[in-house]
Amino acid sequence: MNLPMLWIIPALPLAAVALNLLFGDRLGKRGTAFLACGAVGLAFAAAVRAVLTLAARSEEERQIVETAWTWFRVGDFSVDVSFLLDPLSAIMVLVVTGVGFLIHVYSTGYMAEDPSFRRFFLYLNLFMFAMLTLVLADNYLLMFVGWEGVGLCSYLLIGFWYEKQSATDAGKKAFIVNRIGDFGFLLGVMFLIAWTGSVNYERVFASAPHLFTAGGTIITLATLLMFVGATGKSAQIPLYVWLPDAMEGPTPVSALIHAATMVTAGVYMVVRSHVLFEMAPVTLEVIAIVGAATALMAATIGLVQNDIKRVLAYSTVSQLGYMFFACGVGAFGAGIFHVMTHAFFKALLFLGAGSVIYGMHHEQDMRKMGGLAGKMPVTHATMLIATIAIAGIPPFAGFWSKDEILAKAFATGHYGIFAAGLLGAVMTAFYMFRLYVLTFQGKPRFDENGGHAHAHAADAHGAHMTHDAHGHGAHDDHGHDHGHGGPVKESPWNMTVPLSVLAVLSVVGGWIGIGKPFIEGESWMGRWLEPVLGSGPHVHHLAVSTEFGLMGLSVAVAAFGIFMAFRAYLQSPSIATAMHERFGGLHRTLYHKYWVDEFYGAVAVNPVYQASMRLWRFWDEKVVDGIVNGVGYFLEGVSALLRLFQTGYVGTYALFITLGVLALFLHFLRS
Amino acid sequence: MSIVPQPTFLALDWWALGPVLALTAGTILLLLLEFLPQRANGNRGGIVSLLTFLASGYAVWRVAGEKRELFGGMFVHDPMTVFFTLLFCAVGVLATLMSWDYLKRTKINQAEYYALLLSSVLGMVVMAASNDLVTVFLGLELMSLALYVMVGFRRSQLESNEASLKYFLLGAFASGFLLYGIALLYGATGSSNLAMIGAFLADTPLATNPMLLMGSLLVFVGFAFKVAAAPFHMWTPDVYEGAPTSVTGFMSAGAKAAGFAALLRVALRALGPVMVDWTQLLAVIAFLTMTVGNVTALLQGNLKRMLAYSSIAHAGYILVAVAAGGPEGASAAVFYLATYSFMNIGAFAVLTMLGKGREERVLMSDLAGLGFREPLLGLALTAFMLSLAGIPPMAGFMGKLYIFGEAVKHPQLLWVVVAGVLNSVVSVYYYLRVTVSLYMKEPEGEPVGISWGAPAVLAIVITLAATLWFGLQAQGLWIQAQNSVMGLL
């Protein structure tokens, strides 16, 4: 068979959604889990088969397009529901289904006690469907369908424990912020429709060079608008604020949606549209700067957070920043490479954190952990691997992708961005090992025989964090968990096995990107992506010695960060306290995340709310309630009714109609 | 285009006139049947009403491909008439289905209700088919008078009476403007026939003639009132809230579509030559309409009121298409009206089922937890909300895409497109509140009871299917919308 049947990949999770909806109440937990995991597992198998078919072809023919049906056609403008598998979407589809499958399996353990087990897998499968539509689409409109779909699922899953006000609020925030991004994306697509008359990738990219002048206003504007969409979905400045709050969702959701897959959709979209972005150097410059600034800023915030998931959330924002500045400097392949390795180690970190939270009976404050290494050996070992990977120590996965990004930034002469990336790398290594040390090393800071420890337990690192009243504690305490207390122990197999698989990937996953100076020519990853991205003409090749030098530098800064973390949080905790006291103001600023949320609340959210309130007050309270109060008169008879109308409200309406007519008339008189 | 006079009554095309005849006959039949005894909660009214709509639809469909002028060119049978007549018949069928059990439980007199429903649809058909300002007015009044009564049908409810009276007074006020405008147009061009006015304006440069301006402006105001465009929209929330839910659903779709049908025909057929001057003005009105609608809808706790503001907002989107002008803009508007009718009636059909007996449970808080108690109902309402919000792959998304895609081709409309997309972003918030209530709230106090009824469920199934189908397979409807406008010119 030569047709790989791409449509079946998104259709499988969708079918699971339908079956779950129809028969879910009869399936029971085991059945639901089997159905949900089975569908995603099969989708992964189908994806592997399709990608193998693709790989078997010669390089020029590595593109499979399958049209399901014509969505609509208006004159020459037609949009199909059709799927595209090329080397770029192949990587995405494998990561999404593969990591997705592992996280589904993990969730069967993590969510085992949750009464809304079925609803959880319903949403999760729906998310898989939307995400697969997004990456497999062969045009912008179908991509947008997936784009909106993942946003909706993300919203549903963040607010999954809707009994918690904070979860509902976080979901709402995510949705609203994402809508701002979608607004940009949709406008960008409309620009493409208006100028190229198509939304199909191939046709848009083919006609773009003829229609737009490189660096022209239109293409710059269109790509900037599309990038606005990417900043929303992929949590970049200024729209990153929703992602940390999204940690209110169950931890597997944070791993799947808010780390490994959905948030990388923005990067994928930019890489997919690289032909357009390459024609708009101004946009690329903006992307590079925004990416680097986000990488740096999120890393600084991550330094001081105490909630284990929140540290990981800021780390995700920061890593996404790396992916974007890779795109900004023209290294689209490096960006996608980092998407992939990041999916492995960040999914692992979140799942590991979930395992810790599960083992600690829903405790997320790192100040109340410590010494877990012996109690949770598998979690500890896998988390350590992921932490090393993200810190950028060879030969772990994160090193190769991060190093490639930094090297490309350096090679293209973006020295400022390179420096920011390097600084971010130090901080990454530091805050990740801070997380590791606080969680797994040292002495336990909780009651080892069960029951909760309290932060007041005299503890050098914890004592200074007393201003925690900010209300951002994102705890997974959904009330109906598996019995509080009891000693801390390792999680069940369906949680540890996915951890182990991801740990292996976090080690070896980066090796496909090993290129110069270790092997001749382009890396395997680079060659694989070449049919889509071209051979990256504008990246000058660095001398071998420079390459090694850069690698040495990036390893050195990572090692420095790790060393500092061990020193400050394990060997002599007084350092952390001293630092904190010395830089109290700075610490507060970072801890409160630069007060960005407060700023947005003051300048954007409140005014709209107030305006709506006022309009509503005026019409509903003054006018309508006036009438409601007037109902008393109504009872007294027609005369009272007439009086009511004469004195007022219909008159008001009629007055406005008249004023409207007058305004229209004046407009014509003027013109 | 010359007008061929039809001298004798016998030369009439009976099929083309079929909907008008059928609807009239149905109305009379319903009232006459009242003299025959029937069970208290019989289905006679509904059945007659359904059959009448189906017969009208069949009659016009049978001669769908033809073009006729009747009554000396006052009434035309062309693709636009066909499109809108079929749409109104569909709206009528859906309104009948969702009224079926609602009337019984709220103790509304069925024969009177269905008779008025039929005559209201008759008015809409006449509006869409008129080629003369006088018949436009006739249709509009026929539709409105029936609606004024229907709005007040919950006789024991003060708010319903209040709404009816208010709608009537303001409607009369707006009709005054319309009639005055028609008189001025007649004075300026010497004809009330749309084609003749168009021909006259094409030959005579009258664009700045104050009488013509004032006339067209007042005619526009008359239509703007019916479609609830700002600043002529203020009656909408009160009337929508006070009217029986099934009537609200019916008028939100039907009356709006009829108003736009007449507006489009007048704009394209008669005022075409002077429409250019209107572009910016229409854009401003569109902007005001959608902004007022969406911003005010944000905090509404009553679903009918919320949907009223939402319907104002949708009028704004459609006005963007009207502002874009020409056959392309008009087709986008026609397409949008069709999709909007289905998704909006669908939402109201769900609302008619909320509550037992005479109670009406249409507060946002009444939906709390409904999504889990009644999964399919919740899912349907969610789908309608997503469609209204313009989220793909629902029909509402395709409608917005067509409108904004059309308007973005005109550089001077770019600002209103940006405002429109931004508006639709804002609107998601309040549509989503419904979903939040459905799935993320626990009911406080007595959970709302559901009055199940097969006809209402059928209405929901039909509208849901249409909402999904026109989202996934927009092609067919789009071609029909285009044809309806192209055939007109």
mmCIF file with all atom_site columns, C-alpha atoms in Angstrom, chain A residues 531-654:
data_model
loop_
_atom_site.group_PDB
_atom_site.id
_atom_site.type_symbol
_atom_site.label_atom_id
_atom_site.label_alt_id
_atom_site.label_comp_id
_atom_site.label_asym_id
_atom_site.label_entity_id
_atom_site.label_seq_id
_atom_site.pdbx_PDB_ins_code
_atom_site.Cartn_x
_atom_site.Cartn_y
_atom_site.Cartn_z
_atom_site.occupancy
_atom_site.B_iso_or_equiv
_atom_site.pdbx_formal_charge
_atom_site.auth_seq_id
_atom_site.auth_comp_id
_atom_site.auth_asym_id
_atom_site.auth_atom_id
_atom_site.pdbx_PDB_model_num
ATOM 1   C CA . PRO A 1 531 ? 13.532  19.386 1.815  1.00 0.00 ? 531 PRO A CA 1
ATOM 2   C CA . VAL A 1 532 ? 11.370  21.743 3.844  1.00 0.00 ? 532 VAL A CA 1
ATOM 3   C CA . LEU A 1 533 ? 13.747  24.347 5.136  1.00 0.00 ? 533 LEU A CA 1
ATOM 4   C CA . GLY A 1 534 ? 16.356  24.405 2.433  1.00 0.00 ? 534 GLY A CA 1
ATOM 5   C CA . SER A 1 535 ? 20.007  24.227 3.308  1.00 0.00 ? 535 SER A CA 1
ATOM 6   C CA . GLY A 1 536 ? 19.991  27.395 5.343  1.00 0.00 ? 536 GLY A CA 1
ATOM 7   C CA . PRO A 1 537 ? 22.012  29.541 2.969  1.00 0.00 ? 537 PRO A CA 1
ATOM 8   C CA . HIS A 1 538 ? 22.626  32.526 5.183  1.00 0.00 ? 538 HIS A CA 1
ATOM 9   C CA . VAL A 1 539 ? 24.298  30.765 8.077  1.00 0.00 ? 539 VAL A CA 1
ATOM 10  C CA . HIS A 1 540 ? 28.018  31.074 7.697  1.00 0.00 ? 540 HIS A CA 1
ATOM 11  C CA . HIS A 1 541 ? 29.903  28.080 8.833  1.00 0.00 ? 541 HIS A CA 1
ATOM 12  C CA . LEU A 1 542 ? 32.097  28.533 11.786 1.00 0.00 ? 542 LEU A CA 1
ATOM 13  C CA . ALA A 1 543 ? 35.599  27.288 12.111 1.00 0.00 ? 543 ALA A CA 1
ATOM 14  C CA . VAL A 1 544 ? 35.899  23.996 13.953 1.00 0.00 ? 544 VAL A CA 1
ATOM 15  C CA . SER A 1 545 ? 37.851  25.622 16.741 1.00 0.00 ? 545 SER A CA 1
ATOM 16  C CA . THR A 1 546 ? 35.134  28.237 17.204 1.00 0.00 ? 546 THR A CA 1
ATOM 17  C CA . GLU A 1 547 ? 32.508  25.506 17.328 1.00 0.00 ? 547 GLU A CA 1
ATOM 18  C CA . PHE A 1 548 ? 34.382  23.690 20.041 1.00 0.00 ? 548 PHE A CA 1
ATOM 19  C CA . GLY A 1 549 ? 35.003  26.934 21.832 1.00 0.00 ? 549 GLY A CA 1
ATOM 20  C CA . LEU A 1 550 ? 31.307  27.776 21.896 1.00 0.00 ? 550 LEU A CA 1
ATOM 21  C CA . MET A 1 551 ? 30.482  24.307 23.126 1.00 0.00 ? 551 MET A CA 1
ATOM 22  C CA . GLY A 1 552 ? 33.061  24.581 25.843 1.00 0.00 ? 552 GLY A CA 1
ATOM 23  C CA . LEU A 1 553 ? 31.659  27.927 26.834 1.00 0.00 ? 553 LEU A CA 1
ATOM 24  C CA . SER A 1 554 ? 28.101  26.697 27.034 1.00 0.00 ? 554 SER A CA 1
ATOM 25  C CA . VAL A 1 555 ? 29.132  23.638 29.053 1.00 0.00 ? 555 VAL A CA 1
ATOM 26  C CA . ALA A 1 556 ? 31.173  25.835 31.333 1.00 0.00 ? 556 ALA A CA 1
ATOM 27  C CA . VAL A 1 557 ? 28.336  28.223 32.077 1.00 0.00 ? 557 VAL A CA 1
ATOM 28  C CA . ALA A 1 558 ? 25.996  25.308 32.704 1.00 0.00 ? 558 ALA A CA 1
ATOM 29  C CA . ALA A 1 559 ? 28.482  23.742 35.067 1.00 0.00 ? 559 ALA A CA 1
ATOM 30  C CA . PHE A 1 560 ? 28.870  27.056 36.842 1.00 0.00 ? 560 PHE A CA 1
ATOM 31  C CA . GLY A 1 561 ? 25.113  27.321 37.317 1.00 0.00 ? 561 GLY A CA 1
ATOM 32  C CA . ILE A 1 562 ? 24.938  23.799 38.680 1.00 0.00 ? 562 ILE A CA 1
ATOM 33  C CA . PHE A 1 563 ? 27.821  24.403 41.027 1.00 0.00 ? 563 PHE A CA 1
ATOM 34  C CA . MET A 1 564 ? 26.205  27.548 42.380 1.00 0.00 ? 564 MET A CA 1
ATOM 35  C CA . ALA A 1 565 ? 22.919  25.765 42.936 1.00 0.00 ? 565 ALA A CA 1
ATOM 36  C CA . PHE A 1 566 ? 24.580  23.000 44.936 1.00 0.00 ? 566 PHE A CA 1
ATOM 37  C CA . ARG A 1 567 ? 26.577  25.492 46.928 1.00 0.00 ? 567 ARG A CA 1
ATOM 38  C CA . ALA A 1 568 ? 23.717  27.805 47.747 1.00 0.00 ? 568 ALA A CA 1
ATOM 39  C CA . TYR A 1 569 ? 21.070  25.235 48.491 1.00 0.00 ? 569 TYR A CA 1
ATOM 40  C CA . LEU A 1 570 ? 22.922  22.185 49.754 1.00 0.00 ? 570 LEU A CA 1
ATOM 41  C CA . GLN A 1 571 ? 26.332  22.976 51.167 1.00 0.00 ? 571 GLN A CA 1
ATOM 42  C CA . SER A 1 572 ? 25.884  26.347 52.765 1.00 0.00 ? 572 SER A CA 1
ATOM 43  C CA . PRO A 1 573 ? 22.289  27.462 52.720 1.00 0.00 ? 573 PRO A CA 1
ATOM 44  C CA . SER A 1 574 ? 23.344  30.684 54.385 1.00 0.00 ? 574 SER A CA 1
ATOM 45  C CA . ILE A 1 575 ? 24.433  31.921 50.977 1.00 0.00 ? 575 ILE A CA 1
ATOM 46  C CA . ALA A 1 576 ? 20.884  31.875 49.683 1.00 0.00 ? 576 ALA A CA 1
ATOM 47  C CA . THR A 1 577 ? 19.630  33.714 52.715 1.00 0.00 ? 577 THR A CA 1
ATOM 48  C CA . ALA A 1 578 ? 22.392  36.246 52.511 1.00 0.00 ? 578 ALA A CA 1
ATOM 49  C CA . MET A 1 579 ? 21.794  36.836 48.853 1.00 0.00 ? 579 MET A CA 1
ATOM 50  C CA . HIS A 1 580 ? 18.151  37.275 49.473 1.00 0.00 ? 580 HIS A CA 1
ATOM 51  C CA . GLU A 1 581 ? 18.705  39.816 52.192 1.00 0.00 ? 581 GLU A CA 1
ATOM 52  C CA . ARG A 1 582 ? 21.237  41.668 50.155 1.00 0.00 ? 582 ARG A CA 1
ATOM 53  C CA . PHE A 1 583 ? 18.970  41.981 47.129 1.00 0.00 ? 583 PHE A CA 1
ATOM 54  C CA . GLY A 1 584 ? 15.582  42.091 48.802 1.00 0.00 ? 584 GLY A CA 1
ATOM 55  C CA . GLY A 1 585 ? 14.019  44.481 46.313 1.00 0.00 ? 585 GLY A CA 1
ATOM 56  C CA . LEU A 1 586 ? 15.227  42.549 43.311 1.00 0.00 ? 586 LEU A CA 1
ATOM 57  C CA . HIS A 1 587 ? 14.048  39.338 44.870 1.00 0.00 ? 587 HIS A CA 1
ATOM 58  C CA . ARG A 1 588 ? 10.624  40.761 45.480 1.00 0.00 ? 588 ARG A CA 1
ATOM 59  C CA . THR A 1 589 ? 10.421  41.987 41.919 1.00 0.00 ? 589 THR A CA 1
ATOM 60  C CA . LEU A 1 590 ? 11.305  38.573 40.567 1.00 0.00 ? 590 LEU A CA 1
ATOM 61  C CA . TYR A 1 591 ? 9.095   36.741 43.002 1.00 0.00 ? 591 TYR A CA 1
ATOM 62  C CA . HIS A 1 592 ? 6.168   38.856 41.942 1.00 0.00 ? 592 HIS A CA 1
ATOM 63  C CA . LYS A 1 593 ? 7.094   38.278 38.312 1.00 0.00 ? 593 LYS A CA 1
ATOM 64  C CA . TYR A 1 594 ? 7.845   41.946 37.629 1.00 0.00 ? 594 TYR A CA 1
ATOM 65  C CA . TRP A 1 595 ? 4.232   42.752 38.561 1.00 0.00 ? 595 TRP A CA 1
ATOM 66  C CA . VAL A 1 596 ? 3.218   42.193 34.952 1.00 0.00 ? 596 VAL A CA 1
ATOM 67  C CA . ASP A 1 597 ? -0.131  40.647 35.853 1.00 0.00 ? 597 ASP A CA 1
ATOM 68  C CA . GLU A 1 598 ? -0.957  43.603 38.034 1.00 0.00 ? 598 GLU A CA 1
ATOM 69  C CA . PHE A 1 599 ? 0.041   45.958 35.244 1.00 0.00 ? 599 PHE A CA 1
ATOM 70  C CA . TYR A 1 600 ? -2.181  44.225 32.694 1.00 0.00 ? 600 TYR A CA 1
ATOM 71  C CA . GLY A 1 601 ? -5.019  44.206 35.148 1.00 0.00 ? 601 GLY A CA 1
ATOM 72  C CA . ALA A 1 602 ? -4.722  47.941 35.622 1.00 0.00 ? 602 ALA A CA 1
ATOM 73  C CA . VAL A 1 603 ? -4.342  49.013 32.015 1.00 0.00 ? 603 VAL A CA 1
ATOM 74  C CA . ALA A 1 604 ? -6.367  46.495 30.034 1.00 0.00 ? 604 ALA A CA 1
ATOM 75  C CA . VAL A 1 605 ? -8.702  44.279 31.965 1.00 0.00 ? 605 VAL A CA 1
ATOM 76  C CA . ASN A 1 606 ? -10.186 46.805 34.339 1.00 0.00 ? 606 ASN A CA 1
ATOM 77  C CA . PRO A 1 607 ? -11.025 49.541 31.834 1.00 0.00 ? 607 PRO A CA 1
ATOM 78  C CA . VAL A 1 608 ? -12.942 47.126 29.605 1.00 0.00 ? 608 VAL A CA 1
ATOM 79  C CA . TYR A 1 609 ? -14.696 45.702 32.615 1.00 0.00 ? 609 TYR A CA 1
ATOM 80  C CA . GLN A 1 610 ? -15.555 49.153 33.862 1.00 0.00 ? 610 GLN A CA 1
ATOM 81  C CA . ALA A 1 611 ? -16.825 50.301 30.484 1.00 0.00 ? 611 ALA A CA 1
ATOM 82  C CA . SER A 1 612 ? -19.033 47.268 30.182 1.00 0.00 ? 612 SER A CA 1
ATOM 83  C CA . MET A 1 613 ? -20.238 47.751 33.740 1.00 0.00 ? 613 MET A CA 1
ATOM 84  C CA . ARG A 1 614 ? -21.088 51.341 33.053 1.00 0.00 ? 614 ARG A CA 1
ATOM 85  C CA . LEU A 1 615 ? -22.951 50.672 29.841 1.00 0.00 ? 615 LEU A CA 1
ATOM 86  C CA . TRP A 1 616 ? -24.808 47.913 31.542 1.00 0.00 ? 616 TRP A CA 1
ATOM 87  C CA . ARG A 1 617 ? -25.583 50.023 34.600 1.00 0.00 ? 617 ARG A CA 1
ATOM 88  C CA . PHE A 1 618 ? -26.849 52.813 32.480 1.00 0.00 ? 618 PHE A CA 1
ATOM 89  C CA . TRP A 1 619 ? -29.123 50.772 30.268 1.00 0.00 ? 619 TRP A CA 1
ATOM 90  C CA . ASP A 1 620 ? -30.109 47.946 32.471 1.00 0.00 ? 620 ASP A CA 1
ATOM 91  C CA . GLU A 1 621 ? -30.245 49.598 35.811 1.00 0.00 ? 621 GLU A CA 1
ATOM 92  C CA . LYS A 1 622 ? -31.391 53.057 34.874 1.00 0.00 ? 622 LYS A CA 1
ATOM 93  C CA . VAL A 1 623 ? -33.599 52.234 31.942 1.00 0.00 ? 623 VAL A CA 1
ATOM 94  C CA . VAL A 1 624 ? -34.745 48.693 32.506 1.00 0.00 ? 624 VAL A CA 1
ATOM 95  C CA . ASP A 1 625 ? -34.955 48.722 36.252 1.00 0.00 ? 625 ASP A CA 1
ATOM 96  C CA . GLY A 1 626 ? -36.761 51.980 35.839 1.00 0.00 ? 626 GLY A CA 1
ATOM 97  C CA . ILE A 1 627 ? -39.347 50.125 33.840 1.00 0.00 ? 627 ILE A CA 1
ATOM 98  C CA . VAL A 1 628 ? -39.431 47.272 36.284 1.00 0.00 ? 628 VAL A CA 1
ATOM 99  C CA . ASN A 1 629 ? -40.110 49.766 39.038 1.00 0.00 ? 629 ASN A CA 1
ATOM 100 C CA . GLY A 1 630 ? -42.669 51.255 36.762 1.00 0.00 ? 630 GLY A CA 1
ATOM 101 C CA . VAL A 1 631 ? -44.564 47.994 36.692 1.00 0.00 ? 631 VAL A CA 1
ATOM 102 C CA . GLY A 1 632 ? -46.268 49.173 39.819 1.00 0.00 ? 632 GLY A CA 1
ATOM 103 C CA . TYR A 1 633 ? -47.811 51.988 37.868 1.00 0.00 ? 633 TYR A CA 1
ATOM 104 C CA . PHE A 1 634 ? -48.729 49.579 35.129 1.00 0.00 ? 634 PHE A CA 1
ATOM 105 C CA . LEU A 1 635 ? -51.029 47.753 37.511 1.00 0.00 ? 635 LEU A CA 1
ATOM 106 C CA . GLU A 1 636 ? -52.915 50.930 38.199 1.00 0.00 ? 636 GLU A CA 1
ATOM 107 C CA . GLY A 1 637 ? -54.177 51.148 34.717 1.00 0.00 ? 637 GLY A CA 1
ATOM 108 C CA . VAL A 1 638 ? -53.683 52.561 31.336 1.00 0.00 ? 638 VAL A CA 1
ATOM 109 C CA . SER A 1 639 ? -53.382 56.132 32.453 1.00 0.00 ? 639 SER A CA 1
ATOM 110 C CA . ALA A 1 640 ? -50.476 55.291 34.670 1.00 0.00 ? 640 ALA A CA 1
ATOM 111 C CA . LEU A 1 641 ? -48.992 53.335 31.809 1.00 0.00 ? 641 LEU A CA 1
ATOM 112 C CA . LEU A 1 642 ? -49.323 56.260 29.468 1.00 0.00 ? 642 LEU A CA 1
ATOM 113 C CA . ARG A 1 643 ? -47.760 58.489 32.032 1.00 0.00 ? 643 ARG A CA 1
ATOM 114 C CA . LEU A 1 644 ? -44.948 56.042 32.387 1.00 0.00 ? 644 LEU A CA 1
ATOM 115 C CA . PHE A 1 645 ? -44.268 56.112 28.689 1.00 0.00 ? 645 PHE A CA 1
ATOM 116 C CA . GLN A 1 646 ? -44.696 59.829 28.442 1.00 0.00 ? 646 GLN A CA 1
ATOM 117 C CA . THR A 1 647 ? -42.290 60.539 31.204 1.00 0.00 ? 647 THR A CA 1
ATOM 118 C CA . GLY A 1 648 ? -39.830 58.296 29.938 1.00 0.00 ? 648 GLY A CA 1
ATOM 119 C CA . TYR A 1 649 ? -38.384 55.281 28.594 1.00 0.00 ? 649 TYR A CA 1
ATOM 120 C CA . VAL A 1 650 ? -39.772 54.505 25.222 1.00 0.00 ? 650 VAL A CA 1
ATOM 121 C CA . GLY A 1 651 ? -39.379 58.218 24.750 1.00 0.00 ? 651 GLY A CA 1
ATOM 122 C CA . THR A 1 652 ? -35.716 57.813 25.493 1.00 0.00 ? 652 THR A CA 1
ATOM 123 C CA . TYR A 1 653 ? -35.463 55.165 22.830 1.00 0.00 ? 653 TYR A CA 1
ATOM 124 C CA . ALA A 1 654 ? -37.393 57.225 20.327 1.00 0.00 ? 654 ALA A CA 1
#
